[in-house]
Amino acid sequence: MTNLITNPQGLSPYELVMDKVLEYAKVDATQIETLMTMIAYHETGPEQRMLPEAQQIKGPGRGLFQYELAASPEYPTASGAGKTAMTRLLTTLGEENLPKWAFKYFDRNPWTQQLEQEGDVDFSELTEEQQKLLFLADKLQDPAVKLGEIGTVSDSTWWAKYHHKGGGSTEKFDASKRSYLNNSIK
């Protein structure tokens, strides 16, 4: 979706990616942050509510957004969405803007000298800001995601189409959203 981002202003990786997302989303950063918070609130569930270290009970989902580990004997149908998000971060920022913490997920190919994804990415081992950066880069680079629909379709519809991707009812997300809104007002 995007070309490599340049950084003449010296912004943080998060600010760089958020600025690029805002070009496509046509909403302000507060709306993006609120949507991410509602998704994290829902995805972490009541037992691990908003914990960056959340782990899906008996499943491969990890972190605030429940990005899945790669397929393994324990989770043979896992999507590897965490690895995909990390690769999309590199695609978005390029090596020169990639945060230092992300380099451990890449290895340099000795023939091409290019960074290549190495190992799995467990979101539950990352900070909240790191997870949010990966979420933004993932959505920015995913050709199926329409960032311009943020604020034009319901939050639950956007979540179902572009994050959950499992189809079906948005009833549980809607209930989480109501709970989040009720708890944030107090």
XYZ file of C-alpha atoms in Angstrom:
186
model
C 0.000 0.000 0.000
C 2.772 2.442 0.858
C 6.227 3.294 -0.280
C 9.082 3.453 2.165
C 8.627 6.275 4.665
C 11.314 8.937 4.945
C 11.886 10.717 8.226
C 13.306 14.221 7.733
C 11.669 15.486 10.963
C 13.238 12.791 13.157
C 9.890 11.449 14.378
C 9.633 8.289 16.450
C 8.717 5.136 14.515
C 5.236 5.285 16.078
C 4.687 8.892 14.988
C 5.976 8.098 11.497
C 3.617 5.187 10.970
C 0.661 6.984 12.587
C 1.167 9.948 10.236
C 1.077 7.599 7.247
C -2.052 5.843 8.570
C -3.748 9.222 8.998
C -3.163 10.026 5.316
C -5.318 7.034 4.381
C -7.765 7.051 7.289
C -8.923 10.669 6.957
C -9.630 10.821 10.690
C -7.607 12.221 13.563
C -5.142 10.268 15.685
C -7.560 10.216 18.625
C -10.061 8.189 16.587
C -7.349 5.710 15.585
C -6.135 5.422 19.190
C -9.702 4.908 20.448
C -10.350 2.199 17.866
C -7.108 0.420 18.841
C -8.058 0.658 22.515
C -11.521 -0.791 21.881
C -10.024 -3.645 19.851
C -7.466 -4.348 22.603
C -10.193 -4.159 25.256
C -12.228 -6.745 23.381
C -9.358 -9.010 22.319
C -7.797 -9.298 25.787
C -11.079 -10.362 27.387
C -12.236 -9.803 30.958
C -9.584 -12.029 32.605
C -6.611 -10.195 31.035
C -8.216 -6.851 30.240
C -5.767 -4.492 28.525
C -2.670 -6.438 29.571
C 0.095 -6.298 26.937
C 1.230 -9.741 28.127
C -2.212 -11.325 27.512
C -2.214 -14.841 26.080
C -5.213 -16.530 24.530
C -6.400 -19.353 26.757
C -5.504 -22.594 24.935
C -4.754 -20.668 21.743
C -2.018 -18.940 19.745
C -3.266 -15.325 20.175
C -0.910 -13.009 22.043
C -0.825 -9.462 23.343
C -3.321 -6.630 23.238
C -4.566 -7.448 19.749
C -4.191 -11.256 19.988
C -1.846 -11.554 17.025
C -1.231 -15.250 16.501
C 2.035 -17.120 16.771
C 3.262 -19.125 13.775
C 1.919 -22.640 13.197
C 3.568 -25.229 15.433
C 2.821 -28.723 16.774
C 0.993 -27.037 19.674
C -0.970 -24.678 17.388
C -1.037 -26.298 13.936
C -3.619 -23.880 12.506
C -2.077 -20.675 13.896
C -1.820 -17.885 11.319
C 1.595 -16.417 12.102
C 0.043 -12.939 12.064
C 2.707 -11.684 14.498
C 5.487 -12.516 12.009
C 3.503 -10.909 9.214
C 3.077 -7.722 11.238
C 6.826 -7.585 11.942
C 7.650 -8.021 8.243
C 5.168 -5.259 7.403
C 6.884 -2.986 9.927
C 10.186 -3.461 8.081
C 8.431 -2.882 4.753
C 6.907 0.327 6.111
C 9.932 1.833 7.827
C 12.888 0.290 6.052
C 16.042 -0.711 7.864
C 17.119 2.887 8.530
C 13.954 3.701 10.545
C 13.365 0.270 12.089
C 13.418 0.543 15.902
C 16.372 -1.160 17.595
C 14.129 -3.609 19.479
C 12.786 -5.015 16.172
C 16.174 -6.071 14.768
C 16.178 -9.250 16.878
C 13.352 -10.574 14.682
C 15.471 -10.331 11.524
C 18.652 -11.852 10.195
C 20.809 -10.467 7.397
C 20.933 -12.658 4.313
C 24.671 -13.053 3.540
C 24.093 -13.086 -0.238
C 21.651 -10.208 -0.621
C 22.578 -8.273 2.553
C 18.828 -7.736 3.063
C 17.079 -8.263 6.390
C 14.829 -11.328 6.440
C 12.275 -12.375 9.042
C 13.788 -14.789 11.572
C 11.838 -16.672 14.233
C 8.382 -16.128 15.635
C 6.948 -12.924 17.091
C 5.158 -13.281 20.415
C 3.226 -10.050 20.977
C 2.892 -10.818 24.699
C 6.635 -10.155 25.029
C 6.342 -6.638 23.573
C 5.374 -3.350 25.193
C 2.038 -1.680 24.529
C 3.655 0.914 22.245
C 5.533 -1.770 20.295
C 2.302 -3.716 19.793
C 0.437 -0.611 18.665
C 3.224 0.236 16.201
C 3.027 -3.271 14.731
C -0.775 -3.079 14.559
C -0.590 0.184 12.608
C 2.127 -1.045 10.226
C 0.227 -4.290 9.673
C -3.006 -2.499 8.773
C -1.154 0.061 6.649
C 0.556 -2.626 4.541
C -2.325 -5.123 4.311
C -3.869 -4.664 0.855
C -7.219 -6.002 2.116
C -7.527 -3.344 4.862
C -9.354 -0.138 4.052
C -8.116 2.470 6.516
C -10.460 4.990 4.895
C -13.402 3.080 6.372
C -12.385 4.036 9.918
C -15.028 6.453 11.080
C -17.318 5.685 8.121
C -18.316 2.135 9.102
C -19.053 1.040 12.645
C -16.096 0.092 14.831
C -17.449 -3.455 15.096
C -17.737 -3.766 11.306
C -14.166 -2.484 10.849
C -12.893 -4.906 13.513
C -14.739 -7.852 11.929
C -13.560 -7.105 8.389
C -10.005 -5.984 8.989
C -8.788 -7.405 12.285
C -10.841 -10.425 13.324
C -11.305 -11.572 9.713
C -13.382 -14.501 10.955
C -16.758 -13.380 9.703
C -19.849 -13.967 11.741
C -21.522 -11.837 14.341
C -20.151 -8.670 15.884
C -22.331 -9.167 18.967
C -19.436 -9.907 21.340
C -17.410 -6.944 20.048
C -20.439 -4.673 20.458
C -20.840 -5.885 24.056
C -17.128 -5.220 24.710
C -17.449 -1.753 23.199
C -20.413 -0.941 25.464
C -18.447 -2.192 28.476
C -15.413 -0.146 27.461
C -17.484 3.007 26.967
C -19.312 2.493 30.268
C -16.032 1.951 32.156
C -14.219 4.869 30.508
C -16.983 7.334 31.427
C -16.695 6.645 35.164
